[in-house]
Short mmCIF file of C-alpha atoms in Angstrom, two decimals:
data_model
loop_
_atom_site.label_atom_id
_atom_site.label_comp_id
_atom_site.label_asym_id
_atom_site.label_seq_id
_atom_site.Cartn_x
_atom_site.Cartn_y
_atom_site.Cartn_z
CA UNK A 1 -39.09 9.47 30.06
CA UNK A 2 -36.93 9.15 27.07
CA UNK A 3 -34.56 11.91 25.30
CA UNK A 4 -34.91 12.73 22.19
CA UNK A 5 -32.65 11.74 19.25
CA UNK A 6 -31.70 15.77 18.93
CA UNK A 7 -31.39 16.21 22.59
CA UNK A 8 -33.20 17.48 25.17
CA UNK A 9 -31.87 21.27 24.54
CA UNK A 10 -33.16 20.88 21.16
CA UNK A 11 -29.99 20.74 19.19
CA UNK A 12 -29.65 18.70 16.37
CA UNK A 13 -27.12 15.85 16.21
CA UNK A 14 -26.20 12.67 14.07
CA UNK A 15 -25.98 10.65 17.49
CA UNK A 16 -28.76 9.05 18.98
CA UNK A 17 -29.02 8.73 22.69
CA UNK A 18 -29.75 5.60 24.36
CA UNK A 19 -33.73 5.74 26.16
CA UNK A 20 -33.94 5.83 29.64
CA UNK A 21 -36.65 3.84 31.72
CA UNK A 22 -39.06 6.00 34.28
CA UNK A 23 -36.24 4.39 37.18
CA UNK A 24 -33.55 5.81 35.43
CA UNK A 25 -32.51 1.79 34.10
CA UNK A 26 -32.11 1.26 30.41
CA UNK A 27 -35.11 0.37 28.69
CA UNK A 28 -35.66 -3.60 27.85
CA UNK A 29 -35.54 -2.50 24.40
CA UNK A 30 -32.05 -1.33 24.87
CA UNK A 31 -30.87 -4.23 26.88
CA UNK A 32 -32.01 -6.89 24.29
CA UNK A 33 -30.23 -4.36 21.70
CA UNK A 34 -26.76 -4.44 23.91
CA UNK A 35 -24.55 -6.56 22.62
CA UNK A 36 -22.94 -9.18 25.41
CA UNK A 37 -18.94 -10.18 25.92
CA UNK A 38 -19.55 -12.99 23.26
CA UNK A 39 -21.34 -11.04 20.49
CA UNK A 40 -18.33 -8.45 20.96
CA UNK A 41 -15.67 -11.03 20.22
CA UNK A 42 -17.65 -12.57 17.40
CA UNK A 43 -17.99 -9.06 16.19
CA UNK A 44 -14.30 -8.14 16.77
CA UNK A 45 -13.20 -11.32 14.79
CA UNK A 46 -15.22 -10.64 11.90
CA UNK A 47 -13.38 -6.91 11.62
CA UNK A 48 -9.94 -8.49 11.96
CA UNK A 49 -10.66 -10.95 9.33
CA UNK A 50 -11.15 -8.18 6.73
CA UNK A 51 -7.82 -6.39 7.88
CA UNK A 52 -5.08 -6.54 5.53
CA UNK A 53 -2.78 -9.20 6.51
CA UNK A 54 0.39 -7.03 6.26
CA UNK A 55 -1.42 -5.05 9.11
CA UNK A 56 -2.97 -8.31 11.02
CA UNK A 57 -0.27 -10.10 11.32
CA UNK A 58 1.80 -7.95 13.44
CA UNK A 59 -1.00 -8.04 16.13
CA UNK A 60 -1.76 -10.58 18.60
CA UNK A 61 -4.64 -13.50 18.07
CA UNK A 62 -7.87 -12.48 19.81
CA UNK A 63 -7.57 -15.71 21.62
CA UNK A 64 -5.09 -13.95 23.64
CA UNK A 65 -2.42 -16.51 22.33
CA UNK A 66 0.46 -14.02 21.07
CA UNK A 67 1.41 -13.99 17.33
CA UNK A 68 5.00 -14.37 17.11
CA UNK A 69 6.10 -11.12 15.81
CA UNK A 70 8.78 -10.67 13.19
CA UNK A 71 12.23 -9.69 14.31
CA UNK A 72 13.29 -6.19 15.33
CA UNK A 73 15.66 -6.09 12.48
CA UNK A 74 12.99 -6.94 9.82
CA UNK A 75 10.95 -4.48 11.22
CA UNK A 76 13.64 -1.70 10.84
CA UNK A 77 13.54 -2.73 7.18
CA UNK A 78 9.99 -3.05 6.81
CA UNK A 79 9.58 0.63 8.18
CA UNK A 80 12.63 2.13 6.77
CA UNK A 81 13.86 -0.47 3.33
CA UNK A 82 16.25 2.83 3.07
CA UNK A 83 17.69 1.23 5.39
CA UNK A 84 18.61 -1.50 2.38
CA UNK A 85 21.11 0.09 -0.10
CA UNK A 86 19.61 -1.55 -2.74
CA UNK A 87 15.93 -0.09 -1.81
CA UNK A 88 17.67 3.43 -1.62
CA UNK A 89 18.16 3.22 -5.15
CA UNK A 90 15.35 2.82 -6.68
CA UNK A 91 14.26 5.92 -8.38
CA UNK A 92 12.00 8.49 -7.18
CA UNK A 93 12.59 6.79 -3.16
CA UNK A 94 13.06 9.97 -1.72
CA UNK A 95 9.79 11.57 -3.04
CA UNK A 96 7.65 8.71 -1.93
CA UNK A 97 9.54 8.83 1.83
CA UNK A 98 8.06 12.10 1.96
CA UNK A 99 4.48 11.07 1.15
CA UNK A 100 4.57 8.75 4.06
CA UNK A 101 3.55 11.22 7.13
CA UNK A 102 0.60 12.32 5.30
CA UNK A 103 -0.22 9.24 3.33
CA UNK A 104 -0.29 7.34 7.19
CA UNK A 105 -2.50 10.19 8.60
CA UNK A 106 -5.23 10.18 5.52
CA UNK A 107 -5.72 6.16 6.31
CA UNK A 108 -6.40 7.32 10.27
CA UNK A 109 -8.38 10.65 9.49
CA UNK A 110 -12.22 10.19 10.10
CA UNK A 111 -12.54 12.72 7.06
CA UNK A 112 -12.23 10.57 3.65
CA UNK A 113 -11.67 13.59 1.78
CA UNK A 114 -8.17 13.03 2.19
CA UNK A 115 -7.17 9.87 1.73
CA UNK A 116 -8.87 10.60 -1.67
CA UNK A 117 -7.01 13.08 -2.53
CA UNK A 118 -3.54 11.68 -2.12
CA UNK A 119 -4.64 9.27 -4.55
CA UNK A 120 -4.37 11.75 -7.20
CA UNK A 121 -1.31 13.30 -5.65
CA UNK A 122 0.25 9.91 -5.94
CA UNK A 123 -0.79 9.35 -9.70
CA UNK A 124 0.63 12.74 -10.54
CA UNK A 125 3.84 12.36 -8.82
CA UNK A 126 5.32 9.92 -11.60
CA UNK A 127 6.66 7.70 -8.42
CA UNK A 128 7.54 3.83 -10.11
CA UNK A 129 4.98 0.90 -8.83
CA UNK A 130 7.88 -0.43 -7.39
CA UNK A 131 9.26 2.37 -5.30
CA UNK A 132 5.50 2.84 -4.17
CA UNK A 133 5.37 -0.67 -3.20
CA UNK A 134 8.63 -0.77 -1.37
CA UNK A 135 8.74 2.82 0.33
CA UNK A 136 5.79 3.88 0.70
CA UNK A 137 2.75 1.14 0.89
CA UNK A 138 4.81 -1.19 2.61
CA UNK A 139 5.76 0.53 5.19
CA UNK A 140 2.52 2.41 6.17
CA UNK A 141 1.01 -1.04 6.46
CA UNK A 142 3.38 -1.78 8.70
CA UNK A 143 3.23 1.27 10.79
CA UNK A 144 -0.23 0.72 11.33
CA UNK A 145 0.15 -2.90 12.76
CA UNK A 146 3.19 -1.20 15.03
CA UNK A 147 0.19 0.94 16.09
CA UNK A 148 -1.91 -1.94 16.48
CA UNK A 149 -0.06 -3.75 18.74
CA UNK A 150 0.88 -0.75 21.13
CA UNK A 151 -2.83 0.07 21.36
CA UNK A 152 -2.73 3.61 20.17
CA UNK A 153 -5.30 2.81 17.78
CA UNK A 154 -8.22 0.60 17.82
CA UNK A 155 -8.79 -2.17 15.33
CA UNK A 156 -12.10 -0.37 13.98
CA UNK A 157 -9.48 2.38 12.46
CA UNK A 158 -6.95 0.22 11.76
CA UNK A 159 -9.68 -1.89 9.52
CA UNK A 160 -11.19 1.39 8.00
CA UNK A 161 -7.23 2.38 7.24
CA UNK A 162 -6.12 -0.95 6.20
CA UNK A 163 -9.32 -0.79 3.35
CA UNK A 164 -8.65 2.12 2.35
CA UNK A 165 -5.21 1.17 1.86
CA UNK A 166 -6.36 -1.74 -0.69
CA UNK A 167 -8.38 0.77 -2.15
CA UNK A 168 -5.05 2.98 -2.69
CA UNK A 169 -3.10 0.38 -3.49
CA UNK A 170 -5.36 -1.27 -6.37
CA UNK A 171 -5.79 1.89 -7.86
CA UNK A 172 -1.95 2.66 -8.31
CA UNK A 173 -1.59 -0.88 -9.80
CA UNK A 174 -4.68 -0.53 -12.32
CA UNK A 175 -3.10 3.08 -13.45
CA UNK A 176 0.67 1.65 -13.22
CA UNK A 177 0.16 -1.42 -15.26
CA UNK A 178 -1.16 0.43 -18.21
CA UNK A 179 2.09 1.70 -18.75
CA UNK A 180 4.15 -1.36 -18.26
CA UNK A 181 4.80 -3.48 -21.56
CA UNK A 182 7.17 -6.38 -20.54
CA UNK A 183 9.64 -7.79 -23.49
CA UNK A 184 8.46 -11.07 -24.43
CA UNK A 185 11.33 -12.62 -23.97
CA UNK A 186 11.62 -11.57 -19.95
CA UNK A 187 11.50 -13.68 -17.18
CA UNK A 188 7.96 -14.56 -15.95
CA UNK A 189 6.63 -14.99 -12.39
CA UNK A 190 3.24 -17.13 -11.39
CA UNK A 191 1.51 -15.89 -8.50
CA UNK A 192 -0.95 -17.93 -6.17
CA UNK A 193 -2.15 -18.20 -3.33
CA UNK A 194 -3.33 -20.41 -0.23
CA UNK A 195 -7.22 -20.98 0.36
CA UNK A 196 -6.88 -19.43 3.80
CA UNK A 197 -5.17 -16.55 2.36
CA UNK A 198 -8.17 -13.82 2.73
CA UNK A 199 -5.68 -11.08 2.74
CA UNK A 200 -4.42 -10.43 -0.62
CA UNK A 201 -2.66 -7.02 -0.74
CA UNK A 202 0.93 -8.77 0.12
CA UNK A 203 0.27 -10.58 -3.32
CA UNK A 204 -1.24 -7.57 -5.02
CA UNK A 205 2.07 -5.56 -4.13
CA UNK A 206 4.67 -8.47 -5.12
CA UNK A 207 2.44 -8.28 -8.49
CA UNK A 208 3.45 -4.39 -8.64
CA UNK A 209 6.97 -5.34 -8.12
CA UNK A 210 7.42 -8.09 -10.63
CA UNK A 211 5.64 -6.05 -13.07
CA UNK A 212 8.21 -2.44 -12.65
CA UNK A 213 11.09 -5.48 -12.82
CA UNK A 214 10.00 -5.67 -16.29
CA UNK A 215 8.90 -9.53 -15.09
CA UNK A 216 5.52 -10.83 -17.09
CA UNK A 217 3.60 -11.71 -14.14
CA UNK A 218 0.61 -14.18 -14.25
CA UNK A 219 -1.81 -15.32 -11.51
CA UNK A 220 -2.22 -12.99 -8.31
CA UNK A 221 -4.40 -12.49 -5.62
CA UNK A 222 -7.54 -14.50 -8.12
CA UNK A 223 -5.14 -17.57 -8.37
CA UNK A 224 -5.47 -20.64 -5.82
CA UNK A 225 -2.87 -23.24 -4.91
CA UNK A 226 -5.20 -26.34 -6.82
CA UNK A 227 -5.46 -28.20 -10.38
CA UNK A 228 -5.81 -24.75 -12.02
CA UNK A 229 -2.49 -23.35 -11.07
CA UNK A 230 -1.03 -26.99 -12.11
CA UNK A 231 -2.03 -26.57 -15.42
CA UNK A 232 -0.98 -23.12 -16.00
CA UNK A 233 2.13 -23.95 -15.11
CA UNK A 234 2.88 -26.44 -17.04
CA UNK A 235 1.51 -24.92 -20.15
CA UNK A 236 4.44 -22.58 -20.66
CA UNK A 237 7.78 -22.08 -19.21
CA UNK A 238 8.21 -20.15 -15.53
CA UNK A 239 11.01 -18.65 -13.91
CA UNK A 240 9.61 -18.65 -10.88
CA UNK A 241 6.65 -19.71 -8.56
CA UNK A 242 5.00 -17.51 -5.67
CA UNK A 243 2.96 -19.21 -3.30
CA UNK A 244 1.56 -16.84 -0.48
CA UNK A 245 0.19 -18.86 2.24
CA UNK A 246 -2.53 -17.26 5.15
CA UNK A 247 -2.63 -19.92 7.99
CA UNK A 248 0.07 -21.67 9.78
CA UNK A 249 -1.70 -24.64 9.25
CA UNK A 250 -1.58 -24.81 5.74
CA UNK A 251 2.08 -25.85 5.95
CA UNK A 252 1.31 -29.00 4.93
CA UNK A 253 -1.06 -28.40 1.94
CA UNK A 254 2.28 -26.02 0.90
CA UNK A 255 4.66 -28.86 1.25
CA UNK A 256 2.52 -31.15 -1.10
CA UNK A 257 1.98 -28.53 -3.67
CA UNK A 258 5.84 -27.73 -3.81
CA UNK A 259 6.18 -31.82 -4.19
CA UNK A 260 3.83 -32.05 -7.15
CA UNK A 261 5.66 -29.71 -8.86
CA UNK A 262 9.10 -31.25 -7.96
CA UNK A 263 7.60 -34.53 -9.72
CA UNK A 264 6.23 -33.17 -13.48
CA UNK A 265 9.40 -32.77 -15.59
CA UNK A 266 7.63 -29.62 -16.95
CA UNK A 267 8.13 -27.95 -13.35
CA UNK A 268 10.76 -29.83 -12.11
CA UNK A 269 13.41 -26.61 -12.25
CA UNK A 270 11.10 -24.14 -11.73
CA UNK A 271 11.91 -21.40 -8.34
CA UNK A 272 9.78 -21.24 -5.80
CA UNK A 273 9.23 -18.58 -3.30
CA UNK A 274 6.94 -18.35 -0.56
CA UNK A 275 5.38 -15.25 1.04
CA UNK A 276 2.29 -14.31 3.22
CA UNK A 277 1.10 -13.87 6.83
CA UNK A 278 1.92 -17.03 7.54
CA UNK A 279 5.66 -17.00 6.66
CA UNK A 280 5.84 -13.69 7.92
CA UNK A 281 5.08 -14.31 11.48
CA UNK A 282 6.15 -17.96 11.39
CA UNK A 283 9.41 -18.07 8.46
CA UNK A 284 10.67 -21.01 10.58
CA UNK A 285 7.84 -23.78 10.04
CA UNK A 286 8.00 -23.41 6.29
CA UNK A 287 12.17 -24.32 5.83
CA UNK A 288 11.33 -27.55 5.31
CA UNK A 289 8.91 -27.14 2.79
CA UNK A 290 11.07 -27.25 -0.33
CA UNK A 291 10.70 -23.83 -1.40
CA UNK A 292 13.90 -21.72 -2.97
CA UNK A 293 13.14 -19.16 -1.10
CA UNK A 294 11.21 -17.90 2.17
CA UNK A 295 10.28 -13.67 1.20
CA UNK A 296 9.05 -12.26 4.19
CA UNK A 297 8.72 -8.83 2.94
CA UNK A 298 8.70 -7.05 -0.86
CA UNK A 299 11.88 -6.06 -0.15
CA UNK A 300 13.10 -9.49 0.03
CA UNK A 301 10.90 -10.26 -3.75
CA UNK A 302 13.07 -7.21 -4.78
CA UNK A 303 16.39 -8.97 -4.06
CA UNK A 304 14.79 -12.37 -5.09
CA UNK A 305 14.26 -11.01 -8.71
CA UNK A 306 17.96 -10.50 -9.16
CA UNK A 307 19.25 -14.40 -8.55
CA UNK A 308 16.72 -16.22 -10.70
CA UNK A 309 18.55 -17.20 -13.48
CA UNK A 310 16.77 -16.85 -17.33
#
């Protein structure tokens, strides 16, 4: 016998329930639908792949070969940049602290209503990009990898959160850019990224950073490390250059990109920071890349801003 999809009491339901053979076995039909140990991992990669990397890289490799994690002083900042006296200043910090609770919650909630919702709350609320970026987006990205990696959530919420986040996040910086007009005469920023960069909302939130700076900000999360970037850069003067690089083992491809622009005249003084999941979990293998500067967090793009001269 087999029960029904509403049950055998008759009750209706949105699950279905597996069908049972005459011997009380699963059906064949169900075991060639089962998925096996492999199929899981497979599946379990793919998931993790679409996680933001701000949440992803905080969590060990599904290899079972531990991610170095960043230090427990970064991570105070990364959770609380009040911590930072520089971060406490930034206008409007203590009304986007207080959307945290509930902002972290609305990610998790099965209910989508919510999340949706805060949107709006958040567009209303007049907070700056950049306070967003640094106190509240930030931060929630990071609490979920903290949860992450101490298993009190699975990484089938922690996906749905993390794209909802992106979702979030995108929205504030469509809405928030319409009401930035940078001088023309302010510093400007190029942002790229590595090919094995899949996760771009670091980049997306250094963008809304630069652009509440008052920076003119170029490139982003659509902008490769290749020829293209080359020749925007040399076609008008930069302040600065930010690479964010995915995979450790692009450390090399960084290092030659950082020498070709060392050797054109045109880019020769240009700053260069790097960023991304790689640097975050693994700031050590890139100090010998050439860069300026290794950001690990927006935070650190905050104080970055300050020292690049005009």
């Amino acid at each position: 016998m087999a029960y029904k999809e509403n049950g055998e009491n008759g009750a209706t339901g949105n699950n279905v329930s597996p069908s049972i053979a005459d011997n009380g076995q699963p059906s064949k039909a169900d075991e060639k639908n089962q998925l096996n140990s492999q199929d899981l991992s497979i599946l379990e990669q793919a998931i993790r792949e679409r996680v933001s990397g701000l949440v992803n890289n905080l969590h060990p490799n599904v290899n079972g070969q531990a991610t170095p994690l960043i230090s427990e002083t970064d991570l105070d900042f990364r959770l609380h940049p009040e911590l930072d006296e520089k971060a406490r200043q930034l206008p409007a910090a203590d009304k986007a602290i207080s959307f945290r609770e509930r902002f972290l919650k609305s990610l998790i909630d099965p209910d989508p209503r919510h999340h949706r919702e805060i949107i709006e709350e958040l567009l209303q609320a007049s907070i700056p990009m950049q306070t967003l970026a640094i106190h509240l987006f930030c931060p929630v990205a990071t609490q979920l990898g903290t949860y992450w990696c101490n298993d009190e959530t699975d990484f089938m919420q922690v996906a749905v959160a993390s794209t909802r986040l992106n979702t979030i996040v995108n929205h504030a910086t469509h809405a928030g850019a319409q009401l930035v007009n940078p001088h023309p005469s302010a510093k400007r920023v190029l942002l790229a990224r590595s090919h094995g960069t899949k996760h771009t909302l670091g980049v997306t939130l250094v963008r809304m950073c630069f652009r509440d700076m008052g920076w003119i900000v170029d490139g982003g999360a659509d902008m490769e490390i290749g020829d293209t970037l080359f020749m925007r850069l040399s076609s008008r003067p930069y302040h600065l250059l930010g690479l964010s690089i995915g995979q450790i083992e692009e450390t090399a491809d960084c290092k030659d990109a950082i020498e070709r622009c060392r050797s054109e005249p045109a880019t020769r003084d240009v700053k260069i920071a790097l960023g991304g999941a790689a640097v975050v979990t693994r700031p050590d293998e890139f100090q010998n890349t050439g860069a300026d500067v290794i950001a690990r967090s927006a935070l650190e793009v905050m104080h970055l801003a300050d020292y690049v001269p005009r």
